[in-house]
Amino acid sequence: MVLVLALGDLHIPHRASDLPPKFKSMLVPGKIQHIICTGNLSIKEVHDYLKTVCPDLHIARGEYDEETRYPETKTLTIGQFKLGVCHGHQVIPWGDLDSLAMLQRQLDVDILVTGHTHQFTAYKHEAGVVINPGSATGSYSSITYDVNPSFVLMDIDGLRVVVYVYELIDGEVKVDKIDFKKTTGSNT
Amino acid sequence: MVKKGVPDWLNSSLWSSPQPPSSNDVVESHEPPASADVKSAVVESIVEPPVPVPPPSVTRIVEPPSSSVHSSTASVKGEIRDPLSSHNGNNNYGNTNFNNYNSEEENGISNNSSTAPIPAVGANTGAVVAPAASSLAEDISSQAQLLQELSRKIINMGELRRIASQGIPDGAGIRSTVWKLLLGYLPPDRTLWSSELAKKRSQYNHFKEELLMYPSDITRKLEKSSLENSEPYGESKGFLSRSEITHGEHPLSLGKSSVWNMFFQDTEIIEQIDRDVKRTHPDMHFFSGDSTVAKSNQEALKNILIVFAKLNPGIRYVQGMNEILAPLFYVFKNDPSEENAVSAEADTFFCFVELLSGFRDNFVQQLDNSVVGIRATITRLSQLLKEHDEELWRHLEITTKVNPQFYAFRWITLLLTQEFNFADSLHIWDTLLSDPDGPQETLLRVCCAMLVIVRRRLLAGDFTSNLKLLQHYPSTNISHLLYVASKLRTHVAG
């Protein structure tokens, strides 16, 4: 039972000053085993804060990140699942599911986490699942101003993943979940 | 014997060489006396010690009876040279008054038998210079005695305790069953065993299921009752459907009653248990190392401790419980019966609870200074030492100011598991567990005996050397130690 936090596009300090307090109160150290961040933090202080929540942090570079040494894409294996992360501004058209599916096949991962659109999506296709955790601070995107703060927590348990979607709607935290299973293990 | 300074019996030649039968001390109580003095049997109407043993000089080695508890006593009989003349009488043993039954040590000097008393061999607990053959003979005899006792329909607990207190031989794997009986896990009536075991084992599995479930499984169970099972990947392509969460249960929930929240709160304790389990007996392959056996054993220990901590929120888990658990699990897991070995975890859990019930107070910090707490127990040990060996007591506590808390704390709370090697501590536990009043009394006596045995070195030492000696107790002959401890019982000053 591994808890993986996926978030990104915070744009601190340029477009938002901080995470919403209700989110911050929930992100307590010790509960989460991994963090996957889609990028655009943008400054080191945010990186340090995320490190306090969980020391195992994986970041892909977004176009506004001041730290230039994050990789463009990153893959990691957690349990039976291979996860990939990429900011998403490189994939054109932005947010297009077929193009993201192409990226997923290139990275050969079961779950691809991307951002940039600041909208939560969870999409399934033959090669796997694409998850966009949205923007954790609710900052405006290149596409729209109407953004709800959101992030995603994945509970990986064997071949099964439960995805909890946390959204801040009208000042209240709403949590939904999505359940999906993988058909075979990825040992070979 | 008026005691001034060193008690006479301490200095007697009793210890340096095995003693021929001397005085006719009759031990009245049915407590295990284990004294080498007692050679002559004062026999009640029927019974004799069931198994006399051929003298050590006999080259024919008696085959140990088959380790199966179900071996008929007939086979035991067939292999021992001296016929168990009163064997049939033993079957009616059940309720006879054995209070006056003069128990002797296993080298059973049976008055009925024609074998001469074996002069060369002291009691199991007293033979400092015992020849190796005789200890083999003792083992075989006590083993045979135990097997015979165990094969009865209704086991006589007092008799079992008596035999067990002299040590359970390692060979036949009966220790597991005997300990279960001594701890009250198995009832004395053998016919009830299978039903009791099945009941307890299923109860433990039930506990495990309830308490060791991950929150994700718990929530899934809750959901199954409310939603119908919808296949998540019915469509091969498309947006994944979002569903409501049940009862507001999500991993970051901060609610007091949230399953997840409670899970994370328990995580701390689980981590501590995990750390301690990994450190248990690192020198033993059974417990430590990378083998799958060790890992599964560690897993079992962890489960037991976690279930115990969750069922006992008052005491939770305290460091040291793993040390008390380890010998129990080792013995039960090495039970020659396959069925028992597989369910060792469940059996160990209940026996652990039973054993700890007497010692709980040692682990509760608030009780430290109370009448039942660890400090009071240590004070009692100190009193005991003062009674038996005033000179040593004075030297230790007053002259060299070695506060008994410095050494006795670990001795008492961990039931001496840390002071001796593993095999020896099993032997000591045989004696501890067979005390019908609970292990604590015997424990204090054994601790006192430990002090008395090294008295020369203690008397000659100062604070540093004494403390060092007591905190790294030198290995001794366990039989000798237990013998001294039992002598302390019969030689109370006053």
XYZ file of C-alpha atoms in Angstrom:
682
model
C 0.000 0.000 0.000
C 2.019 2.882 -1.292
C 0.762 6.437 -1.275
C 1.971 8.618 -4.129
C 1.161 12.292 -4.310
C 0.908 13.872 -7.747
C 0.711 17.623 -8.081
C 2.208 20.464 -9.995
C 1.815 23.819 -11.702
C 1.949 25.747 -8.483
C 3.590 28.801 -10.069
C 4.759 30.092 -6.725
C 5.558 33.031 -6.402
C 4.628 34.321 -9.829
C 0.979 33.454 -10.048
C 0.101 32.312 -6.546
C 1.541 32.917 -3.148
C 1.034 29.527 -1.553
C -0.980 26.353 -1.486
C -4.510 26.747 -0.167
C -4.433 26.354 3.612
C -6.874 23.480 3.522
C -4.553 21.569 1.281
C -1.560 22.424 3.362
C -3.197 21.159 6.529
C -3.751 17.801 4.891
C -0.261 17.387 3.545
C 1.315 16.138 6.733
C 4.728 14.497 6.686
C 4.916 10.786 7.280
C 1.904 9.624 5.345
C 3.115 9.811 1.779
C 5.849 7.666 0.340
C 6.519 9.405 -2.998
C 5.778 12.721 -4.646
C 5.531 13.175 -8.394
C 5.578 16.744 -9.516
C 4.761 17.867 -13.004
C 6.804 21.045 -12.753
C 6.402 24.820 -12.618
C 6.955 25.028 -8.901
C 8.735 27.503 -9.649
C 11.308 28.303 -6.965
C 13.554 26.320 -4.712
C 11.554 27.102 -1.579
C 8.646 25.147 -2.927
C 10.974 22.274 -3.679
C 12.190 22.331 -0.086
C 8.654 22.418 1.228
C 7.713 19.393 -0.833
C 10.790 17.627 0.446
C 9.536 18.050 3.999
C 6.287 16.374 3.083
C 8.103 13.436 1.606
C 11.798 13.001 0.924
C 11.284 10.968 -2.233
C 10.505 13.656 -4.760
C 10.437 13.336 -8.550
C 10.104 16.465 -10.647
C 9.952 17.145 -14.338
C 10.882 20.526 -15.640
C 8.210 23.028 -16.489
C 8.852 26.094 -18.637
C 8.781 28.486 -15.685
C 10.956 26.488 -13.304
C 13.970 28.419 -12.085
C 15.871 25.256 -11.408
C 17.208 24.251 -14.795
C 18.443 20.858 -13.887
C 15.163 19.009 -13.565
C 14.779 16.460 -16.371
C 12.252 16.888 -19.142
C 10.739 13.500 -18.448
C 11.211 10.999 -15.694
C 10.149 7.421 -15.156
C 10.036 5.382 -12.002
C 8.635 2.092 -10.834
C 6.468 1.802 -7.792
C 5.277 -1.664 -6.915
C 3.856 -3.229 -10.040
C 3.389 0.043 -11.863
C 5.645 2.103 -14.031
C 4.995 5.783 -13.764
C 6.161 8.553 -15.973
C 6.108 12.290 -15.465
C 6.447 15.119 -17.897
C 5.319 18.708 -17.640
C 3.325 18.605 -20.839
C 4.137 21.906 -22.505
C 6.362 19.915 -24.859
C 3.460 17.868 -26.128
C 1.546 19.710 -28.775
C -1.406 20.214 -28.948
C -1.433 20.935 -25.235
C -3.552 18.475 -23.393
C -4.359 16.426 -26.479
C -4.975 12.901 -25.357
C -3.742 11.145 -28.446
C -0.464 12.991 -28.371
C -0.062 12.237 -24.693
C -0.778 8.616 -25.457
C 2.091 8.769 -27.940
C 4.372 10.099 -25.233
C 3.216 7.366 -22.940
C 4.078 4.696 -25.454
C 7.491 6.295 -25.927
C 8.179 6.259 -22.208
C 6.599 2.824 -21.859
C 4.806 3.526 -18.614
C 1.493 2.424 -17.190
C 0.603 5.760 -15.661
C 1.657 9.048 -17.173
C 1.383 12.167 -15.073
C 1.421 15.459 -16.917
C 0.304 18.968 -16.250
C 0.382 22.369 -17.932
C -3.339 22.590 -18.643
C -4.199 23.195 -14.959
C -7.272 21.016 -15.402
C -7.739 17.687 -13.767
C -8.176 14.809 -16.192
C -7.888 11.063 -15.903
C -7.997 9.238 -19.175
C -7.538 5.630 -20.118
C -6.399 4.187 -23.386
C -4.853 0.935 -24.504
C -1.359 1.798 -23.443
C -2.321 2.969 -19.991
C -3.654 5.843 -17.997
C -2.938 9.546 -18.258
C -3.493 11.644 -15.174
C -3.363 15.399 -14.972
C -3.474 16.559 -11.389
C -4.297 20.109 -12.308
C -2.819 23.046 -10.449
C -2.428 22.685 -6.715
C -2.654 26.430 -6.178
C -5.359 27.124 -8.708
C -3.151 29.563 -10.628
C -4.195 30.648 -14.104
C -2.836 28.753 -17.051
C -1.799 29.656 -20.565
C -5.237 28.565 -21.636
C -7.723 29.671 -19.011
C -8.265 31.671 -15.848
C -10.963 29.447 -14.451
C -8.995 26.988 -12.407
C -9.876 25.091 -9.245
C -6.980 24.035 -7.056
C -6.553 20.310 -7.269
C -4.108 17.504 -6.728
C -4.102 13.732 -6.830
C -3.140 11.016 -4.382
C -2.637 7.497 -5.683
C -2.846 4.444 -3.492
C -0.930 1.721 -5.251
C -1.685 -1.721 -3.910
C -0.476 -4.634 -5.964
C -2.100 -4.457 -9.357
C -4.711 -2.019 -8.292
C -4.631 1.724 -8.012
C -7.090 3.932 -6.247
C -6.780 7.508 -7.339
C -8.098 10.097 -4.897
C -8.811 13.458 -6.485
C -8.731 16.415 -4.121
C -10.346 19.573 -5.394
C -11.034 22.849 -3.714
C -14.452 23.953 -4.896
C -16.000 27.049 -3.349
C -13.662 26.861 -0.412
C -14.425 23.251 0.414
C -12.270 20.245 -0.198
C -14.028 17.637 -2.242
C -12.582 14.207 -2.659
C -13.471 11.740 -5.355
C -11.908 8.517 -6.257
C -11.149 6.475 -9.284
C -10.396 2.807 -9.247
C -8.505 0.928 -11.852
C -6.607 -2.294 -12.197
C -3.772 -3.387 -14.320
C -4.172 -6.686 -16.045
C -0.694 -8.117 -15.726
C 2.362 -7.532 -13.609
C 5.316 -5.687 -15.035
C 8.025 -8.034 -13.835
C 9.196 -9.319 -17.176
C 20.738 -23.688 60.751
C 21.143 -20.192 62.001
C 22.364 -18.060 59.274
C 25.199 -15.748 59.969
C 27.133 -14.581 57.016
C 27.435 -17.261 54.443
C 24.913 -19.991 54.896
C 26.455 -23.315 55.554
C 24.892 -25.038 52.680
C 26.588 -22.636 50.354
C 29.939 -23.704 51.563
C 29.168 -27.302 51.855
C 30.908 -29.913 49.843
C 27.569 -30.564 48.324
C 28.552 -28.537 45.402
C 31.967 -29.729 44.683
C 31.084 -33.348 44.364
C 27.931 -35.243 43.951
C 26.508 -36.314 47.213
C 25.451 -39.751 48.265
C 22.103 -39.868 49.905
C 22.465 -38.388 53.294
C 19.721 -36.970 55.345
C 16.242 -38.001 54.901
C 14.802 -34.652 54.147
C 11.278 -35.093 53.178
C 9.972 -32.357 51.132
C 6.474 -31.754 52.176
C 5.208 -29.434 49.596
C 4.541 -30.598 46.155
C 6.741 -27.871 44.856
C 9.648 -29.110 42.865
C 12.364 -29.549 45.428
C 15.182 -30.633 43.225
C 17.397 -31.284 46.151
C 20.027 -33.873 45.960
C 19.545 -34.706 49.575
C 16.336 -36.364 48.954
C 17.045 -39.831 47.871
C 14.742 -41.964 49.841
C 11.230 -42.051 48.733
C 8.479 -41.772 51.140
C 5.902 -43.514 49.224
C 2.223 -43.182 49.459
C 0.048 -46.124 48.975
C 0.439 -46.533 45.293
C 2.827 -44.591 43.442
C 6.364 -44.676 42.535
C 8.249 -42.474 40.207
C 7.272 -43.870 36.938
C 10.619 -44.255 35.328
C 13.743 -45.420 36.967
C 16.833 -45.109 34.911
C 19.585 -47.585 34.347
C 22.795 -46.631 36.039
C 25.215 -44.673 33.931
C 27.533 -47.550 33.599
C 25.072 -49.382 31.491
C 26.266 -49.265 27.971
C 22.918 -49.970 26.512
C 21.537 -46.595 25.741
C 17.883 -46.346 26.352
C 16.179 -45.291 23.204
C 14.169 -42.185 23.793
C 10.568 -42.942 23.231
C 9.151 -41.585 20.050
C 8.590 -37.944 20.280
C 4.977 -38.202 19.474
C 2.957 -37.347 22.453
C 0.634 -40.087 21.572
C 3.130 -42.789 22.164
C 1.564 -45.291 24.348
C 2.989 -45.744 27.710
C 3.409 -49.330 26.850
C 6.166 -48.526 24.494
C 7.819 -46.425 27.121
C 7.618 -49.304 29.424
C 9.028 -51.710 26.968
C 12.170 -49.751 26.562
C 13.027 -49.099 30.107
C 14.682 -51.985 31.718
C 13.001 -51.870 35.033
C 9.448 -52.806 34.701
C 7.101 -50.155 35.761
C 5.576 -52.260 38.336
C 3.242 -49.659 39.501
C 2.583 -48.538 36.022
C -1.003 -49.563 36.041
C -1.426 -47.812 39.261
C -0.209 -44.641 37.665
C -3.139 -44.484 35.404
C -5.309 -43.911 38.355
C -2.969 -41.298 39.502
C -5.194 -38.429 38.721
C -6.482 -37.345 42.048
C -4.273 -39.050 44.457
C -2.799 -37.002 47.088
C 0.694 -36.480 46.053
C 1.474 -33.832 48.534
C 3.486 -36.223 50.507
C 4.858 -37.792 47.476
C 8.454 -37.450 47.850
C 9.739 -36.450 44.578
C 13.206 -37.320 43.810
C 15.251 -36.335 40.934
C 14.940 -38.183 37.741
C 17.575 -40.710 38.428
C 14.661 -42.170 40.118
C 15.623 -44.048 43.096
C 12.700 -46.245 43.212
C 12.356 -48.228 46.292
C 10.676 -50.928 44.386
C 13.383 -51.353 41.947
C 16.317 -53.414 42.581
C 18.782 -51.019 41.215
C 20.977 -49.461 43.745
C 20.727 -45.773 44.260
C 22.941 -44.032 41.895
C 25.460 -42.340 44.054
C 27.429 -40.642 41.445
C 24.742 -38.490 40.116
C 23.308 -35.501 41.791
C 20.043 -34.015 40.865
C 19.654 -32.564 37.464
C 19.987 -29.258 39.087
C 22.803 -30.077 41.345
C 25.327 -31.963 39.418
C 28.288 -29.808 39.052
C 30.558 -32.608 38.112
C 27.976 -34.867 36.622
C 29.381 -37.228 34.100
C 27.975 -36.777 30.677
C 26.389 -40.164 30.542
C 24.334 -39.463 33.569
C 22.920 -36.258 32.200
C 21.906 -38.170 29.141
C 20.305 -40.681 31.403
C 18.566 -37.955 33.358
C 17.302 -36.393 30.224
C 15.953 -39.642 29.005
C 14.271 -40.341 32.261
C 12.685 -36.957 32.602
C 11.694 -37.157 28.999
C 10.081 -40.484 29.573
C 8.385 -39.176 32.664
C 7.045 -36.223 30.782
C 5.851 -38.309 27.903
C 4.112 -40.595 30.228
C 2.488 -37.722 32.003
C 1.488 -36.144 28.741
C -0.041 -39.272 27.436
C -2.558 -39.460 30.185
C -6.116 -38.550 29.439
C -6.241 -35.966 32.140
C -2.892 -34.528 32.844
C -1.955 -33.960 36.392
C -0.759 -30.395 36.324
C 1.003 -30.517 39.623
C 2.989 -33.531 38.595
C 3.778 -31.972 35.282
C 4.983 -28.841 36.965
C 7.163 -30.821 39.237
C 8.848 -32.686 36.454
C 9.082 -29.661 34.247
C 10.725 -27.591 36.895
C 13.694 -29.838 36.729
C 14.155 -29.074 33.119
C 12.638 -30.308 29.949
C 15.054 -32.165 27.732
C 15.651 -30.661 24.368
C 15.630 -33.831 22.410
C 12.076 -34.885 22.103
C 10.391 -31.641 21.212
C 7.949 -31.923 24.057
C 8.863 -28.561 25.422
C 6.315 -26.948 23.159
C 3.435 -29.002 24.491
C 4.583 -28.743 28.072
C 4.864 -24.997 27.914
C 1.412 -24.748 26.417
C 0.064 -26.767 29.287
C 1.985 -24.809 31.889
C 0.705 -21.535 30.541
C -2.819 -22.785 30.577
C -3.268 -22.612 26.844
C -4.068 -26.283 26.618
C -6.484 -27.685 29.163
C -5.324 -30.660 31.198
C -7.982 -32.795 29.625
C -6.483 -34.112 26.437
C -9.775 -34.760 24.770
C -10.481 -31.078 24.680
C -7.238 -30.184 22.981
C -8.290 -30.235 19.379
C -11.410 -28.205 19.922
C -9.617 -25.671 22.115
C -6.820 -25.279 19.642
C -9.169 -24.835 16.728
C -11.152 -22.259 18.609
C -8.150 -20.246 19.716
C -6.453 -20.356 16.363
C -9.486 -19.147 14.527
C -9.887 -16.414 17.076
C -6.369 -15.244 16.437
C -6.891 -15.263 12.707
C -9.990 -13.234 13.225
C -8.019 -10.700 15.258
C -5.409 -10.513 12.570
C -7.936 -9.905 9.866
C -9.654 -7.222 11.791
C -6.668 -5.422 13.120
C -4.032 -5.833 10.483
C -6.046 -4.775 7.489
C -4.859 -1.884 5.463
C -7.256 1.045 5.325
C -7.654 0.635 1.600
C -8.992 -2.837 2.161
C -11.256 -1.653 4.911
C -12.779 1.002 2.728
C -13.166 -1.470 -0.064
C -15.100 -3.685 2.278
C -17.308 -0.789 3.260
C -17.956 -0.010 -0.358
C -18.813 -3.515 -1.353
C -21.714 -3.309 0.957
C -22.995 -0.084 -0.543
C -22.155 -0.183 -4.241
C -22.473 -2.936 -6.702
C -19.271 -4.183 -8.170
C -18.721 -2.201 -11.340
C -15.942 -3.276 -13.587
C -13.565 -0.346 -13.857
C -12.150 -1.135 -17.225
C -15.247 -1.891 -19.172
C -14.293 0.720 -21.756
C -10.911 0.436 -23.322
C -10.630 4.098 -24.098
C -12.067 7.192 -22.593
C -12.291 9.255 -19.517
C -12.224 7.313 -16.299
C -15.323 7.723 -14.266
C -15.080 9.413 -10.939
C -16.975 8.041 -8.024
C -17.873 9.325 -4.644
C -15.862 8.269 -1.684
C -17.627 6.514 1.110
C -17.826 8.031 4.550
C -15.344 10.717 3.722
C -12.561 8.202 3.835
C -9.468 9.290 2.042
C -5.827 8.864 2.929
C -5.230 12.436 4.008
C -8.278 12.561 6.145
C -7.730 14.247 9.464
C -10.941 13.061 11.022
C -10.638 11.352 14.370
C -12.665 8.378 13.384
C -11.140 8.034 9.994
C -9.725 4.648 9.309
C -6.775 6.185 7.568
C -6.018 8.560 10.361
C -5.984 5.788 12.913
C -3.811 3.753 10.631
C -1.207 6.471 10.485
C -1.284 6.910 14.218
C -0.587 3.264 14.674
C 2.232 3.466 12.196
C 4.577 4.818 14.803
C 4.080 1.846 17.038
C 4.331 -0.474 14.107
C 7.618 1.091 13.158
C 8.990 0.614 16.611
C 7.855 -2.978 16.686
C 9.457 -3.503 13.323
C 12.765 -2.100 14.517
C 12.787 -4.197 17.649
C 11.837 -7.368 15.865
C 14.686 -6.904 13.445
C 17.048 -6.595 16.378
C 15.857 -9.669 18.190
C 18.541 -12.266 18.566
C 20.643 -11.148 15.632
C 22.944 -14.096 16.117
C 20.296 -16.676 15.457
C 19.392 -17.752 11.974
C 15.887 -18.441 13.104
C 15.277 -14.796 13.814
C 17.660 -12.815 11.811
C 19.223 -12.682 8.412
C 17.980 -12.682 4.885
C 16.563 -16.130 4.620
C 12.867 -16.490 3.935
C 12.517 -18.455 7.151
C 13.899 -15.612 9.205
C 11.768 -13.097 7.362
C 8.598 -15.053 7.895
C 9.446 -15.538 11.548
C 10.027 -11.844 11.946
C 6.750 -11.204 10.197
C 4.994 -13.508 12.647
C 6.599 -11.810 15.628
C 5.539 -8.456 14.266
C 1.979 -9.564 13.746
C 1.713 -10.902 17.241
C 3.081 -7.735 18.770
C 0.909 -5.506 16.623
C -2.233 -7.430 17.463
C -1.293 -7.314 21.119
C -0.654 -3.582 20.989
C -3.960 -2.927 19.304
C -5.898 -5.109 21.680
C -4.279 -3.519 24.708
C -4.380 0.208 24.223
C -3.419 0.706 27.835
C -0.042 -0.858 27.543
C 0.509 -0.912 23.756
C 3.992 -1.995 22.897
C 6.996 -1.499 25.105
C 10.534 -2.352 24.147
C 11.431 -5.659 25.620
C 8.214 -7.437 24.803
C 9.898 -8.771 21.723
C 12.505 -10.463 23.902
C 9.874 -12.190 25.966
C 8.053 -13.256 22.845
C 11.048 -14.704 21.078
C 11.627 -17.872 23.138
C 7.925 -18.711 23.066
C 7.757 -18.467 19.339
C 10.977 -20.368 18.871
C 9.798 -23.267 20.973
C 6.382 -23.453 19.379
C 7.644 -23.105 15.876
C 10.069 -25.946 16.407
C 7.366 -28.269 17.502
C 7.934 -31.560 15.718
C 4.256 -31.839 14.932
C 3.662 -30.169 11.582
C 0.211 -29.006 12.449
C 1.391 -27.254 15.554
C 4.352 -25.652 13.877
C 2.135 -24.115 11.254
C -0.139 -22.546 13.825
C 2.739 -21.483 16.027
C 1.861 -17.833 15.586
C -1.612 -18.171 17.012
C -0.454 -20.367 19.860
C 2.367 -18.010 20.694
C -0.003 -15.077 20.806
C -2.181 -16.558 23.484
C 0.688 -17.894 25.501
C 2.393 -14.540 25.264
C -0.704 -12.840 26.601
C -0.851 -15.325 29.417
C 2.793 -14.950 30.301
C 2.697 -11.213 30.135
C -0.394 -10.977 32.278
C 1.737 -11.690 35.278
C 4.341 -9.174 34.273
C 2.303 -6.403 32.752
C 3.012 -4.110 35.587
C 6.667 -4.126 34.847
C 5.977 -2.480 31.529
C 3.697 0.283 32.628
C 5.662 3.350 33.392
C 3.118 4.905 35.704
C 3.274 1.901 37.941
C 7.012 2.047 38.335
C 6.873 3.458 41.809
C 3.806 1.680 42.981
C 3.521 -1.410 45.067
C 3.195 -3.645 42.065
C 5.705 -1.925 39.897
C 9.169 -2.834 38.923
C 10.816 -0.877 41.706
C 8.913 -2.795 44.327
C 9.936 -6.030 42.719
C 13.550 -5.014 42.715
C 13.249 -4.112 46.359
C 11.926 -7.566 47.048
C 14.898 -9.061 45.318
C 17.120 -6.978 47.473
C 15.291 -8.167 50.567
C 15.640 -11.719 49.465
C 19.348 -11.305 49.082
C 19.564 -9.731 52.476
C 17.760 -12.655 54.024
C 19.976 -15.246 52.507
C 23.301 -13.611 52.331
C 23.574 -10.545 54.459
C 27.263 -10.091 53.936
C 26.931 -9.952 50.205
C 23.938 -7.694 50.420
C 25.766 -5.301 52.625
C 28.780 -5.292 50.419
C 26.809 -4.751 47.266
C 24.341 -2.167 48.303
C 26.060 -0.304 51.040
C 29.755 -0.665 50.586
C 30.014 -0.586 46.841
C 26.664 1.119 46.345
C 25.592 -0.983 43.433
C 21.964 -0.072 43.188
C 20.045 -3.209 42.224
C 18.181 -1.232 39.619
C 21.320 -1.129 37.538
C 21.321 -4.821 36.884
C 18.114 -6.331 38.162
C 15.855 -4.265 35.972
C 16.824 -6.119 32.857
C 16.957 -9.442 34.648
C 13.416 -9.111 35.871
C 11.588 -7.402 33.052
C 13.060 -9.595 30.383
C 12.848 -12.782 32.398
C 16.562 -13.412 32.122
C 16.483 -13.849 28.362
C 19.313 -11.415 27.878
C 21.665 -12.769 30.478
C 22.278 -16.217 29.162
C 22.531 -17.817 25.814
C 19.342 -18.887 24.182
C 19.420 -22.550 25.077
C 20.141 -21.780 28.698
C 17.367 -19.269 28.916
C 14.936 -21.875 27.595
C 16.059 -24.108 30.395
C 15.523 -21.381 32.946
C 12.091 -20.710 31.535
C 11.190 -24.347 32.080
C 11.665 -23.736 35.753
C 10.044 -20.339 35.756
C 6.939 -21.452 33.962
C 6.423 -24.497 36.082
C 5.957 -22.534 39.251
C 2.302 -22.756 40.107
C 2.362 -19.418 41.873
C 3.471 -17.663 38.801
C 6.942 -17.128 37.486
C 7.790 -14.090 39.523
C 8.620 -15.867 42.733
C 10.944 -18.271 41.063
C 12.389 -15.464 39.024
C 13.406 -13.575 42.108
C 14.952 -16.662 43.558
C 16.936 -17.319 40.429
C 18.162 -13.739 40.419
C 19.203 -14.107 44.004
C 20.975 -17.308 43.143
C 22.789 -15.542 40.354
C 24.122 -13.064 42.833
C 25.067 -15.654 45.353
C 26.959 -17.783 42.899
C 29.385 -15.049 42.008
C 29.638 -13.798 45.532
C 33.363 -14.245 45.785
C 33.988 -12.017 42.862
C 31.451 -9.525 44.056
C 32.879 -9.369 47.527
C 36.283 -8.736 46.107
C 35.172 -6.074 43.674
C 34.366 -2.428 43.772
C 31.523 -0.540 42.165
C 32.851 -0.635 38.653
C 33.874 -4.237 38.550
C 30.751 -5.429 40.302
C 28.507 -3.518 38.008
C 30.384 -4.786 35.017
C 30.148 -8.326 36.251
C 26.439 -8.134 36.924
C 25.583 -6.438 33.708
C 27.522 -8.970 31.716
C 26.749 -11.974 33.752
C 29.292 -14.741 33.181
C 27.978 -17.933 31.764
C 27.433 -20.577 34.349
C 26.144 -24.050 34.603
C 22.422 -23.568 34.464
C 21.612 -26.689 36.373
C 23.796 -25.452 39.161
C 22.092 -22.087 39.118
C 18.647 -23.599 39.282
C 19.739 -25.887 42.031
C 20.908 -22.980 44.127
C 17.673 -21.173 43.406
C 15.649 -24.071 44.627
C 17.747 -24.329 47.732
C 16.882 -20.761 48.496
C 13.295 -21.813 48.697
C 13.886 -24.312 51.452
C 16.406 -22.355 53.418
C 14.550 -19.274 54.387
C 16.137 -17.536 57.277
C 14.287 -16.989 60.436
